[in-house]
Coordinates of C-alpha atoms in Angstrom, one line a residue:
M1 CA 45.5 67.1 89.9
P2 CA 43.3 63.9 90.0
R3 CA 43.0 61.9 93.2
Y4 CA 44.6 58.9 91.6
Q5 CA 47.9 59.6 89.8
E6 CA 50.1 57.1 87.9
A7 CA 53.8 56.8 88.7
P8 CA 55.7 60.0 87.9
L9 CA 56.8 60.3 84.3
T10 CA 60.5 59.6 83.5
S11 CA 60.5 61.0 80.0
L12 CA 58.6 62.7 77.2
A13 CA 58.3 59.4 75.4
Q14 CA 56.6 57.8 78.4
G15 CA 54.1 60.6 78.6
L16 CA 53.2 60.2 75.0
E17 CA 53.0 56.4 75.4
R18 CA 50.1 57.0 77.9
E19 CA 48.1 58.8 75.3
S20 CA 46.1 57.3 72.4
A21 CA 47.4 57.2 68.9
D22 CA 44.5 59.4 67.7
Y23 CA 45.4 62.1 70.3
I24 CA 49.1 62.0 69.4
K25 CA 48.1 62.5 65.7
K26 CA 46.4 65.7 66.7
L27 CA 49.6 66.8 68.5
V28 CA 51.7 66.0 65.4
A29 CA 49.3 68.1 63.3
L30 CA 50.3 71.1 65.5
L31 CA 53.9 70.6 64.6
N32 CA 53.5 71.2 60.8
T33 CA 56.2 68.8 60.0
G34 CA 54.7 67.7 56.7
T35 CA 55.0 64.0 57.5
K36 CA 52.0 61.9 58.8
P37 CA 53.2 58.7 60.4
T38 CA 50.5 56.1 61.2
R39 CA 52.2 53.8 63.7
K40 CA 52.1 55.0 67.4
A41 CA 55.8 54.4 67.8
D42 CA 56.6 56.6 64.8
L43 CA 54.3 59.3 66.0
I44 CA 56.0 59.4 69.4
A45 CA 59.4 59.5 67.8
L46 CA 58.4 62.4 65.7
V47 CA 57.1 64.4 68.6
C48 CA 60.2 63.7 70.7
E49 CA 62.4 64.9 67.8
S50 CA 60.4 68.1 67.4
M51 CA 60.7 68.9 71.1
Q52 CA 64.5 69.4 71.1
G53 CA 67.1 72.1 70.4
K54 CA 66.1 74.9 68.0
K55 CA 62.7 73.2 67.2
L56 CA 61.8 73.5 70.9
Q57 CA 62.8 77.1 70.9
S58 CA 60.6 77.7 67.8
L59 CA 57.6 76.0 69.5
W60 CA 58.2 78.2 72.6
S61 CA 58.0 81.4 70.4
Q62 CA 54.7 80.3 69.0
L63 CA 53.0 80.1 72.4
D64 CA 51.1 83.1 73.8
K65 CA 52.2 84.8 77.0
L66 CA 49.8 83.0 79.2
Q67 CA 50.8 79.6 77.8
Q68 CA 54.5 80.5 78.3
A69 CA 53.7 81.5 81.9
A70 CA 52.0 78.1 82.5
I71 CA 55.2 76.4 81.4
A72 CA 57.6 78.7 83.2
E73 CA 55.7 78.2 86.5
V74 CA 56.2 74.5 86.3
V75 CA 59.8 74.6 85.0
H76 CA 60.9 76.8 87.9
S77 CA 59.0 74.9 90.6
S78 CA 59.8 71.7 92.5
S79 CA 56.7 70.0 91.2
P80 CA 56.2 68.7 87.6
F81 CA 52.5 69.4 87.7
Y82 CA 50.5 72.3 86.4
Q83 CA 48.5 73.7 89.3
H84 CA 45.3 75.1 87.8
D85 CA 43.9 76.9 90.9
A86 CA 47.3 78.5 91.7
F87 CA 47.8 79.6 88.1
V88 CA 44.3 81.2 87.8
A89 CA 44.7 82.9 91.2
K90 CA 48.0 84.5 90.1
Y91 CA 47.2 85.3 86.4
G92 CA 43.4 85.8 86.6
E93 CA 42.6 83.2 83.9
A94 CA 43.7 79.8 82.6
P95 CA 45.9 79.3 79.6
N96 CA 44.5 78.0 76.3
W97 CA 44.5 74.2 76.4
G98 CA 42.4 73.8 73.2
S99 CA 38.9 72.6 73.2
S100 CA 36.9 69.5 74.1
S101 CA 33.3 68.4 74.3
T102 CA 31.4 67.6 77.5
Y103 CA 33.3 65.5 80.0
G104 CA 36.6 66.0 78.0
W105 CA 35.8 63.9 74.9
N106 CA 37.0 64.8 71.4
R107 CA 39.9 66.9 72.6
E108 CA 41.4 69.4 70.2
P109 CA 44.7 70.2 71.8
S110 CA 46.6 73.5 71.7
L111 CA 50.4 73.8 71.4
L112 CA 50.5 73.9 75.2
C113 CA 49.4 70.2 75.3
L114 CA 52.8 69.2 73.8
F115 CA 54.4 70.2 77.1
F116 CA 52.0 68.4 79.5
Y117 CA 50.6 64.9 79.9
Q118 CA 47.7 64.7 82.3
D119 CA 48.9 68.0 83.7
E120 CA 52.5 66.6 84.2
M121 CA 55.6 67.9 82.5
P122 CA 58.1 65.1 81.7
P123 CA 61.5 65.7 83.5
D124 CA 63.7 65.6 80.4
L125 CA 61.5 68.3 78.8
K126 CA 61.5 70.3 82.0
L127 CA 65.3 70.2 82.0
A128 CA 65.5 71.4 78.4
L129 CA 63.1 74.3 79.1
L130 CA 65.2 75.6 81.9
K131 CA 67.4 77.3 79.3
I132 CA 64.4 78.8 77.5
A133 CA 61.7 79.7 80.0
P134 CA 62.5 82.7 82.1
K135 CA 61.8 82.6 85.8
P136 CA 58.3 83.9 86.6
K137 CA 57.8 87.0 88.6
P138 CA 57.1 86.3 92.3
T139 CA 53.5 86.4 93.5
L140 CA 52.9 89.5 95.7
I141 CA 50.0 90.3 98.0
K142 CA 48.2 93.4 97.0
Q143 CA 47.6 96.1 99.6
A144 CA 44.5 98.1 100.1
G145 CA 46.5 100.9 101.6
D146 CA 46.6 102.5 105.1
S147 CA 43.0 103.8 105.0
L148 CA 39.6 102.4 103.9
P149 CA 36.4 103.8 102.4
E150 CA 33.3 104.3 104.5
T151 CA 31.3 101.9 102.3
V152 CA 32.0 99.0 99.9
M153 CA 30.1 97.8 96.8
I154 CA 28.8 94.3 97.0
R155 CA 27.8 92.1 94.1
H156 CA 24.5 90.2 94.6
E157 CA 22.6 87.7 92.5
P158 CA 18.9 87.4 93.1
R159 CA 17.8 84.3 94.9
Y160 CA 14.8 83.8 92.7
T161 CA 15.1 84.5 88.9
N162 CA 12.4 85.9 86.7
L163 CA 12.4 83.6 83.7
R164 CA 11.4 86.3 81.4
E165 CA 13.9 88.9 82.5
G166 CA 16.7 86.3 83.2
R167 CA 19.3 86.5 86.0
K168 CA 20.4 90.1 86.9
I169 CA 23.4 91.1 88.9
I170 CA 22.7 93.8 91.5
I171 CA 25.4 96.0 93.0
K172 CA 24.6 97.2 96.6
E173 CA 26.4 99.6 98.8
A174 CA 27.2 98.5 102.4
P175 CA 28.6 100.5 105.3
L176 CA 32.0 99.4 106.4
T177 CA 32.8 99.1 110.2
V178 CA 36.4 99.5 111.2
C179 CA 37.5 97.9 114.5
E180 CA 41.0 98.5 115.7
M181 CA 41.7 95.8 118.2
E182 CA 45.3 96.4 119.3
R183 CA 44.4 98.6 122.3
S184 CA 41.1 96.9 123.3
A185 CA 42.4 93.3 123.3
P186 CA 44.7 93.8 126.3
H187 CA 41.9 95.4 128.2
D188 CA 39.6 92.5 127.3
L189 CA 42.2 90.0 128.5
G190 CA 42.4 91.6 131.9
G191 CA 38.6 91.8 132.1
I192 CA 38.0 88.2 131.3
L193 CA 40.7 87.0 133.8
R194 CA 39.1 89.1 136.6
L195 CA 35.6 87.9 135.6
I196 CA 36.8 84.3 135.9
Q197 CA 38.5 85.0 139.2
S198 CA 35.1 86.2 140.5
G199 CA 33.6 82.8 139.6
K200 CA 31.1 84.1 137.0
I201 CA 32.0 82.0 134.0
S202 CA 30.7 78.4 133.5
V203 CA 31.3 75.9 130.7
S204 CA 30.1 72.5 129.8
D205 CA 32.3 69.8 131.4
K206 CA 31.9 67.7 128.3
T207 CA 32.3 70.2 125.4
S208 CA 34.1 73.1 127.3
L209 CA 31.7 75.5 125.5
P210 CA 30.3 78.5 127.5
G211 CA 26.6 78.8 128.1
A212 CA 24.4 81.8 127.2
A213 CA 24.7 83.4 130.6
S214 CA 28.5 83.2 130.6
I215 CA 28.7 84.7 127.1
K216 CA 26.5 87.5 128.2
A217 CA 28.7 88.2 131.2
I218 CA 31.8 88.2 129.0
A219 CA 30.2 90.5 126.4
A220 CA 29.4 93.0 129.2
I221 CA 33.0 93.6 130.1
L222 CA 34.4 93.9 126.6
Q223 CA 36.0 97.3 125.9
N224 CA 34.3 97.9 122.6
K225 CA 31.4 95.4 122.9
D226 CA 31.2 92.5 120.4
F227 CA 31.5 93.0 116.7
Y228 CA 27.8 92.8 116.1
D229 CA 24.8 93.8 118.2
D230 CA 21.8 91.6 117.3
E231 CA 19.4 93.9 119.1
Q232 CA 20.4 96.9 117.0
R233 CA 20.4 94.7 113.8
K234 CA 16.9 93.6 114.6
Q235 CA 15.7 97.1 115.0
R236 CA 17.1 98.1 111.6
A237 CA 15.9 95.0 109.9
D238 CA 13.0 94.9 107.5
A239 CA 10.0 93.6 109.4
K240 CA 8.8 91.6 106.3
S241 CA 12.1 89.8 105.8
Y242 CA 13.5 86.8 107.8
F243 CA 15.9 88.0 110.6
E244 CA 18.9 85.8 111.4
E245 CA 20.9 86.3 114.5
I246 CA 24.7 86.4 114.3
G247 CA 25.5 85.6 117.9
A248 CA 28.6 86.1 119.9
I249 CA 32.1 86.2 118.3
K250 CA 34.5 87.9 120.7
A251 CA 32.7 86.8 123.9
F252 CA 32.7 83.1 122.7
A253 CA 36.3 83.3 121.6
W254 CA 37.7 84.5 124.9
A255 CA 36.0 81.6 126.8
M256 CA 37.8 79.2 124.5
L257 CA 41.1 81.0 124.2
V258 CA 41.8 81.1 128.0
Q259 CA 41.1 77.4 128.2
A260 CA 43.4 76.5 125.2
A261 CA 46.2 78.6 126.8
N262 CA 45.8 76.7 130.2
L263 CA 45.1 80.0 132.0
V264 CA 42.1 78.4 133.6
E265 CA 40.9 75.0 134.9
I266 CA 37.3 73.6 135.1
S267 CA 36.0 73.1 138.7
N268 CA 32.4 72.1 139.1
K269 CA 31.7 73.4 135.6
K270 CA 33.1 76.8 136.5
L271 CA 36.3 78.3 135.2
V272 CA 38.9 79.1 137.8
L273 CA 42.3 80.7 137.2
S274 CA 45.2 78.3 137.1
K275 CA 48.7 79.3 138.3
A276 CA 49.5 80.4 134.8
G277 CA 46.3 82.5 134.9
L278 CA 47.1 84.1 138.2
K279 CA 50.6 84.9 136.8
A280 CA 49.0 86.4 133.7
L281 CA 47.3 89.0 135.8
Q282 CA 50.7 90.4 136.6
D283 CA 52.5 89.8 133.3
P284 CA 52.5 92.3 130.4
P285 CA 49.3 91.6 128.4
A286 CA 51.2 91.5 125.1
K287 CA 53.3 88.6 126.3
T288 CA 50.2 86.7 127.5
I289 CA 48.4 87.3 124.2
Q290 CA 51.4 86.0 122.3
T291 CA 51.3 82.8 124.4
I292 CA 47.6 82.4 123.9
W293 CA 47.9 82.6 120.1
K294 CA 50.8 80.1 119.9
R295 CA 48.9 77.6 122.0
W296 CA 45.7 78.2 120.1
L297 CA 47.5 77.2 116.9
K298 CA 48.1 73.8 118.4
T299 CA 45.0 73.2 120.5
T300 CA 42.4 70.5 119.7
L301 CA 39.9 72.1 122.1
L302 CA 37.8 73.3 119.2
D303 CA 37.6 72.9 115.4
E304 CA 36.7 76.4 114.3
F305 CA 34.7 74.9 111.4
R306 CA 32.2 73.7 114.0
R307 CA 31.2 77.4 114.3
I308 CA 29.9 77.4 110.7
D309 CA 26.4 76.5 112.0
H310 CA 24.7 76.0 108.7
I311 CA 27.1 73.3 107.4
K312 CA 26.0 70.1 109.0
G313 CA 27.5 66.6 109.1
Q314 CA 30.6 67.4 111.1
T315 CA 29.8 64.9 113.8
G316 CA 29.5 61.1 113.6
K317 CA 30.9 59.6 110.3
G318 CA 31.7 63.1 109.1
A319 CA 34.0 63.8 112.1
R320 CA 36.4 61.1 111.1
S321 CA 37.0 62.8 107.8
M322 CA 37.8 66.3 109.2
T323 CA 41.4 67.2 108.8
A324 CA 43.7 68.1 111.8
V325 CA 43.1 71.7 112.8
A326 CA 46.7 72.4 113.7
G327 CA 47.7 71.8 110.0
R328 CA 45.1 74.2 108.8
R329 CA 46.0 76.9 111.2
A330 CA 49.7 76.5 110.5
V331 CA 49.2 77.3 106.8
I332 CA 47.1 80.4 107.5
N333 CA 49.5 81.6 110.2
T334 CA 52.5 81.3 107.8
V335 CA 50.8 83.4 105.1
L336 CA 49.7 85.9 107.8
T337 CA 53.4 86.5 108.6
E338 CA 53.9 87.6 105.0
C339 CA 51.3 90.4 105.2
P340 CA 52.7 93.9 105.6
V341 CA 52.4 95.4 109.0
G342 CA 50.1 98.4 109.2
M343 CA 48.5 98.0 105.8
W344 CA 44.9 96.9 105.1
I345 CA 44.5 93.6 103.1
A346 CA 41.2 92.6 101.5
F347 CA 40.2 89.2 102.7
D348 CA 39.5 88.1 99.1
E349 CA 43.1 89.1 98.2
F350 CA 44.5 87.1 101.1
S351 CA 42.6 84.1 99.9
R352 CA 43.8 84.7 96.3
F353 CA 47.4 85.0 97.5
M354 CA 47.2 81.7 99.4
L355 CA 46.0 79.9 96.2
A356 CA 48.4 81.7 94.0
T357 CA 51.4 80.6 96.2
N358 CA 49.9 77.1 96.5
R359 CA 49.5 77.3 100.3
R360 CA 46.4 75.1 100.3
F361 CA 44.7 73.1 103.1
E362 CA 41.7 70.8 103.3
V363 CA 38.9 71.1 105.8
T364 CA 37.7 67.5 105.2
R365 CA 38.9 64.5 103.2
S366 CA 35.3 63.6 102.3
A367 CA 33.1 66.6 101.5
E368 CA 30.2 64.3 100.7
H369 CA 29.6 63.9 104.5
L370 CA 28.9 67.6 104.8
Y371 CA 25.6 69.1 103.9
I372 CA 23.4 72.2 104.2
S373 CA 19.9 71.9 105.6
E374 CA 19.2 68.2 104.8
S375 CA 21.4 65.2 104.4
G376 CA 21.0 63.6 101.0
Y377 CA 19.9 66.8 99.3
G378 CA 22.2 69.6 100.3
N379 CA 25.5 67.5 100.3
L380 CA 28.7 69.4 99.4
Y381 CA 30.3 66.4 97.7
D382 CA 30.5 68.2 94.4
S383 CA 31.2 71.7 95.7
G384 CA 34.9 71.4 95.4
D385 CA 34.8 75.0 96.2
W386 CA 37.5 76.8 98.1
K387 CA 35.1 79.6 98.9
I388 CA 32.5 77.4 100.5
L389 CA 34.8 75.4 102.9
Q390 CA 38.3 76.8 103.2
E391 CA 37.3 80.5 103.0
R392 CA 34.6 80.0 105.7
Y393 CA 37.3 78.4 108.0
M394 CA 39.8 81.2 107.3
R395 CA 37.3 83.9 108.1
C396 CA 36.4 82.2 111.4
L397 CA 40.0 81.9 112.5
L398 CA 40.9 85.5 111.5
F399 CA 37.7 87.2 112.7
E400 CA 36.9 85.2 115.8
Y401 CA 40.4 84.4 117.2
A402 CA 43.1 86.6 115.6
A403 CA 41.0 89.7 115.8
T404 CA 39.7 89.0 119.3
L405 CA 43.4 88.7 120.5
G406 CA 44.2 92.1 118.9
I407 CA 46.6 90.5 116.4
I408 CA 44.7 92.0 113.5
D409 CA 42.4 95.0 113.1
V410 CA 39.3 94.2 111.0
A411 CA 36.8 96.0 108.7
Y412 CA 33.5 94.3 108.2
I413 CA 29.9 94.6 107.0
D414 CA 26.8 92.8 108.2
P415 CA 27.1 89.2 107.0
G416 CA 23.6 89.4 105.5
Q417 CA 24.9 92.1 103.1
A418 CA 27.9 90.1 102.0
E419 CA 28.2 88.4 98.6
Q420 CA 26.7 84.9 99.0
G421 CA 27.7 82.3 96.5
F422 CA 25.8 79.6 98.3
S423 CA 22.2 80.0 97.4
S424 CA 22.4 77.3 94.7
F425 CA 22.8 74.6 97.3
F426 CA 19.6 72.8 98.3
G427 CA 18.2 74.2 101.6
A428 CA 20.2 77.4 101.5
E429 CA 17.7 79.5 99.6
D430 CA 16.4 81.2 102.8
F431 CA 19.7 81.7 104.6
T432 CA 20.7 85.3 105.1
F433 CA 24.3 84.2 105.4
L434 CA 26.2 80.9 105.5
S435 CA 28.4 81.9 108.4
R436 CA 28.5 84.7 110.9
Y437 CA 31.9 85.6 109.6
D438 CA 30.9 86.3 106.0
G439 CA 31.0 90.0 106.6
L440 CA 34.8 90.2 107.1
M441 CA 36.1 92.4 104.2
Y442 CA 39.5 93.6 105.2
F443 CA 42.1 93.0 108.0
R444 CA 45.4 94.7 109.0
L445 CA 48.3 93.1 110.8
N446 CA 49.2 95.5 113.6
S447 CA 52.2 95.9 115.9
L448 CA 50.7 93.5 118.5
G449 CA 50.2 91.0 115.7
A450 CA 53.8 91.4 114.5
Y451 CA 55.0 90.7 118.0
C452 CA 52.7 87.6 118.4
L453 CA 53.9 86.2 115.1
D454 CA 57.6 86.7 116.0
L455 CA 58.1 89.4 113.4
Q456 CA 59.2 91.8 116.2
K457 CA 61.3 90.8 119.2
E458 CA 59.6 93.3 121.5
Y459 CA 56.1 94.8 121.4
V460 CA 56.1 98.4 120.5
P461 CA 52.5 99.8 120.3
S462 CA 51.5 101.4 117.0
A463 CA 52.3 105.1 116.9
I464 CA 49.4 107.4 117.5
P465 CA 49.1 109.8 114.6
S466 CA 49.7 113.4 115.6
R467 CA 46.5 115.4 114.8
P468 CA 45.3 118.3 116.9
V469 CA 41.7 117.3 117.7
L470 CA 41.6 117.7 121.5
Q471 CA 42.2 120.5 124.0
V472 CA 43.0 119.7 127.7
L473 CA 41.7 122.4 130.0
P474 CA 43.1 123.5 133.4
N475 CA 40.1 121.8 135.1
L476 CA 41.3 118.5 133.7
E477 CA 38.5 118.3 131.1
I478 CA 39.4 117.1 127.6
V479 CA 37.3 118.7 124.9
A480 CA 37.1 117.3 121.3
S481 CA 37.5 120.1 118.7
G482 CA 36.5 119.7 115.1
E483 CA 35.4 116.4 113.4
G484 CA 38.7 114.6 113.3
L485 CA 38.1 112.4 116.3
T486 CA 38.3 108.8 115.2
S487 CA 36.8 105.7 116.8
V488 CA 40.3 104.7 118.0
D489 CA 40.7 108.1 119.7
T490 CA 37.3 107.6 121.4
L491 CA 38.4 104.1 122.5
V492 CA 41.5 105.5 124.2
L493 CA 39.7 108.3 125.9
D494 CA 36.9 105.9 127.2
L495 CA 39.6 103.5 128.5
Y496 CA 41.6 106.1 130.5
T497 CA 39.2 108.9 131.3
E498 CA 35.6 109.6 132.6
K499 CA 33.2 110.5 129.8
V500 CA 31.2 113.6 130.6
S501 CA 29.3 114.1 127.3
D502 CA 29.7 113.2 123.6
V503 CA 32.6 115.6 123.2
V504 CA 34.0 116.0 126.7
W505 CA 36.0 113.7 129.0
R506 CA 37.7 114.3 132.3
L507 CA 41.0 113.0 133.7
D508 CA 40.0 110.8 136.7
R509 CA 42.5 109.1 139.0
Q510 CA 40.2 106.1 139.6
K511 CA 39.6 105.5 135.9
L512 CA 43.3 105.8 135.2
F513 CA 44.3 103.3 137.9
T514 CA 41.6 100.9 136.6
A515 CA 43.3 101.0 133.1
Q516 CA 46.7 100.4 134.7
E517 CA 45.4 97.4 136.5
S518 CA 44.4 96.0 133.1
G519 CA 48.0 96.3 131.9
H520 CA 47.9 99.8 130.2
S521 CA 50.5 102.5 130.8
I522 CA 50.1 106.0 132.0
D523 CA 52.6 107.1 129.4
E524 CA 50.3 105.8 126.7
L525 CA 47.6 108.3 127.6
L526 CA 50.2 111.1 128.1
D527 CA 51.7 110.5 124.7
F528 CA 48.2 110.3 123.2
L529 CA 47.1 113.7 124.7
T530 CA 50.4 115.3 123.7
A531 CA 49.9 114.1 120.1
K532 CA 46.3 115.0 119.8
S533 CA 46.2 118.3 121.8
S534 CA 46.2 121.6 119.9
T535 CA 48.1 123.3 122.7
A536 CA 50.6 122.3 125.4
L537 CA 49.2 120.4 128.4
P538 CA 48.3 122.8 131.2
Q539 CA 50.2 122.7 134.5
T540 CA 47.3 121.0 136.3
A541 CA 47.3 118.1 133.8
T542 CA 51.1 117.8 134.0
Q543 CA 50.9 117.6 137.8
F544 CA 48.0 115.1 137.6
F545 CA 50.2 112.7 135.6
S546 CA 53.3 113.3 137.8
D547 CA 51.2 112.5 140.9
A548 CA 49.7 109.4 139.3
K549 CA 53.1 108.0 138.3
E550 CA 54.4 108.6 141.9
R551 CA 51.5 106.8 143.4
T552 CA 51.8 104.0 140.9
N553 CA 55.5 103.4 141.7
S554 CA 54.8 103.5 145.5
L555 CA 53.4 99.9 145.5
R556 CA 54.4 96.7 143.7
D557 CA 52.3 93.6 143.1
L558 CA 54.3 90.6 144.0
G559 CA 51.6 88.1 143.0
T560 CA 48.8 86.1 144.6
A561 CA 49.6 84.6 148.0
K562 CA 48.1 82.4 150.7
L563 CA 47.6 83.5 154.3
I564 CA 48.5 80.6 156.7
E565 CA 47.3 80.9 160.3
C566 CA 49.3 79.1 163.1
N567 CA 47.7 78.1 166.4
Q568 CA 50.6 79.6 168.3
A569 CA 52.8 82.6 167.8
N570 CA 56.0 80.7 168.5
L571 CA 55.2 78.1 165.8
A572 CA 54.8 81.0 163.3
V573 CA 58.2 82.3 164.3
L574 CA 59.8 78.8 164.1
I575 CA 58.5 78.2 160.5
A576 CA 59.4 81.7 159.4
N577 CA 63.0 81.2 160.5
D578 CA 63.6 77.5 159.7
S579 CA 66.2 77.1 157.0
R580 CA 63.9 74.8 155.0
T581 CA 60.9 77.1 154.9
K582 CA 62.1 80.7 155.4
K583 CA 62.8 81.1 151.7
F584 CA 59.2 80.4 150.8
C585 CA 57.2 82.4 153.5
Q586 CA 57.1 85.6 155.4
L587 CA 55.8 86.4 158.9
A588 CA 52.7 88.5 158.9
G589 CA 51.7 89.6 162.4
D590 CA 52.0 87.2 165.4
R591 CA 50.4 84.0 164.1
H592 CA 50.2 84.3 160.4
L593 CA 52.5 83.4 157.5
V594 CA 52.3 84.7 153.9
V595 CA 53.2 82.3 151.0
L596 CA 53.3 83.4 147.4
S597 CA 51.4 81.1 145.1
E598 CA 54.5 80.3 143.1
N599 CA 56.2 79.1 146.3
E600 CA 53.2 77.1 147.7
T601 CA 54.3 73.7 146.5
K602 CA 57.9 74.1 147.8
F603 CA 56.6 75.5 151.1
R604 CA 54.3 72.6 151.7
S605 CA 57.1 70.1 150.9
A606 CA 59.5 71.9 153.3
L607 CA 56.8 72.0 155.9
R608 CA 56.3 68.3 155.8
Q609 CA 60.1 67.9 156.4
M610 CA 59.6 69.9 159.6
G611 CA 56.8 67.5 160.6
Y612 CA 53.8 69.7 159.9
V613 CA 51.1 69.8 157.3
I614 CA 48.4 72.2 156.2
P615 CA 45.0 70.3 156.1
L616 CA 42.6 70.9 153.3
S617 CA 40.4 74.0 153.9
R618 CA 36.8 73.3 154.8

């Protein structure tokens, strides 16, 4: 639809009135009426007469299936306009509109043009067609299934074309990496909160972005490392070709997510846990992750598109044209809720589904401000391309934020191996990839994601497939048998147990307790071993778990507290028993009081009423 649109049509006659007499004559020729009026008013009257009753039914029967589909889509929608991108995304091609010369001159219309005027269907015609055009089939998202291949085939166009040979399309095979995030994200959340509590994460007080040292510290505590390892990529790269670093994804995302969720505060450029952050250490990780996602959807802390480093012009004049991030995220989040839980979806299919259902969004109102490499040459003003702008944004939101939180599992390739589609832009000839997220190929909404998106009231971890690939020995060692051990199985074992060798792990109380402190359950490991073991668990293993559960239930974390020292024992007793303060503190020894962080404000207020105050710590 053009940027400028005339007032909505009120009738077929008005639509025809906007066209030239020569064009209407071409429409009349399609009707085969045998009469050839010359005056415009007579031409309009003839077309209107031919678009009623049985004559309209006859015209409908002369249309091909694709043309009928174009009409049906508009007739049964709330909009009178034909949506080209949505139609092509749903049906794979555009209907036959006839032909025209360059820039739309010398139009030779098809029968379909009798139903639309500047892509708009007149309301009286739309009403008449309700009795003729059947309701179109709903648009469905296609599933890739519950498993994926080890490799994918990628279509490549050479950057430089041999003029004699012409442009050749090359199909290359790329290895697919599957990363199941549901179980690692809760561990990563606990790790980042503890890391912040230790005072090791710094951010800019102006941009809130983490520095290189902080990103490195976060990456070191991630359960399954970051999605890409630039050091390994560099070793595998061709020494003769240009190497482009990908950089951090998960590590960067965590630094921003905890800020957006108000789990931290900035103090002297360092992140410190807020009261909500301290509480999150005790809360179920799934609940905290749900809160983080919902707050991220509304935050203005960061526009994810700023992470597309190669697209410049997002600051200064260009910043004023960028659309609100909350609106973009809301559209993507809504479509995400329509994805089947537990099934892989190709990213390209997700994008197609958004277009086909007309769930669009804009990244910028003025693409001419954005450019690649050099302003004035690589401007994107004429890109008009969903793949260049919107898809890059979608990939970033899904890969860097939804996947990091464990809402989706992802399958990806190296971005340098992905289909490019950008090398025609000035200055992009030597880029290996346009964004670090270009390698995202598939994603899968998991149980944690279903909970975070309010598709499930309670979080129930995804079931662990029963497959005998392990044997638990009486000495508490766990031995992998056969070749059926998956990366997810290894992840669970590494989380709960001590690794002895490539195929042997050992049940260890300290490692088990560390996993529990990160929000994981003993029962999760017990269920995992029961499902994966070829034989029943030995008595020693059963006793190990029984003892661990008993020790776990012996203590309860009531939260973070402050220890207050009184200069006299009788003052401590007085405060601990005063009706105004006793609800908020507890006597600890002779001269000390313990106050839970959640009660600190009320305790200080009650203490002032007693005539005492706690001075600022030096």
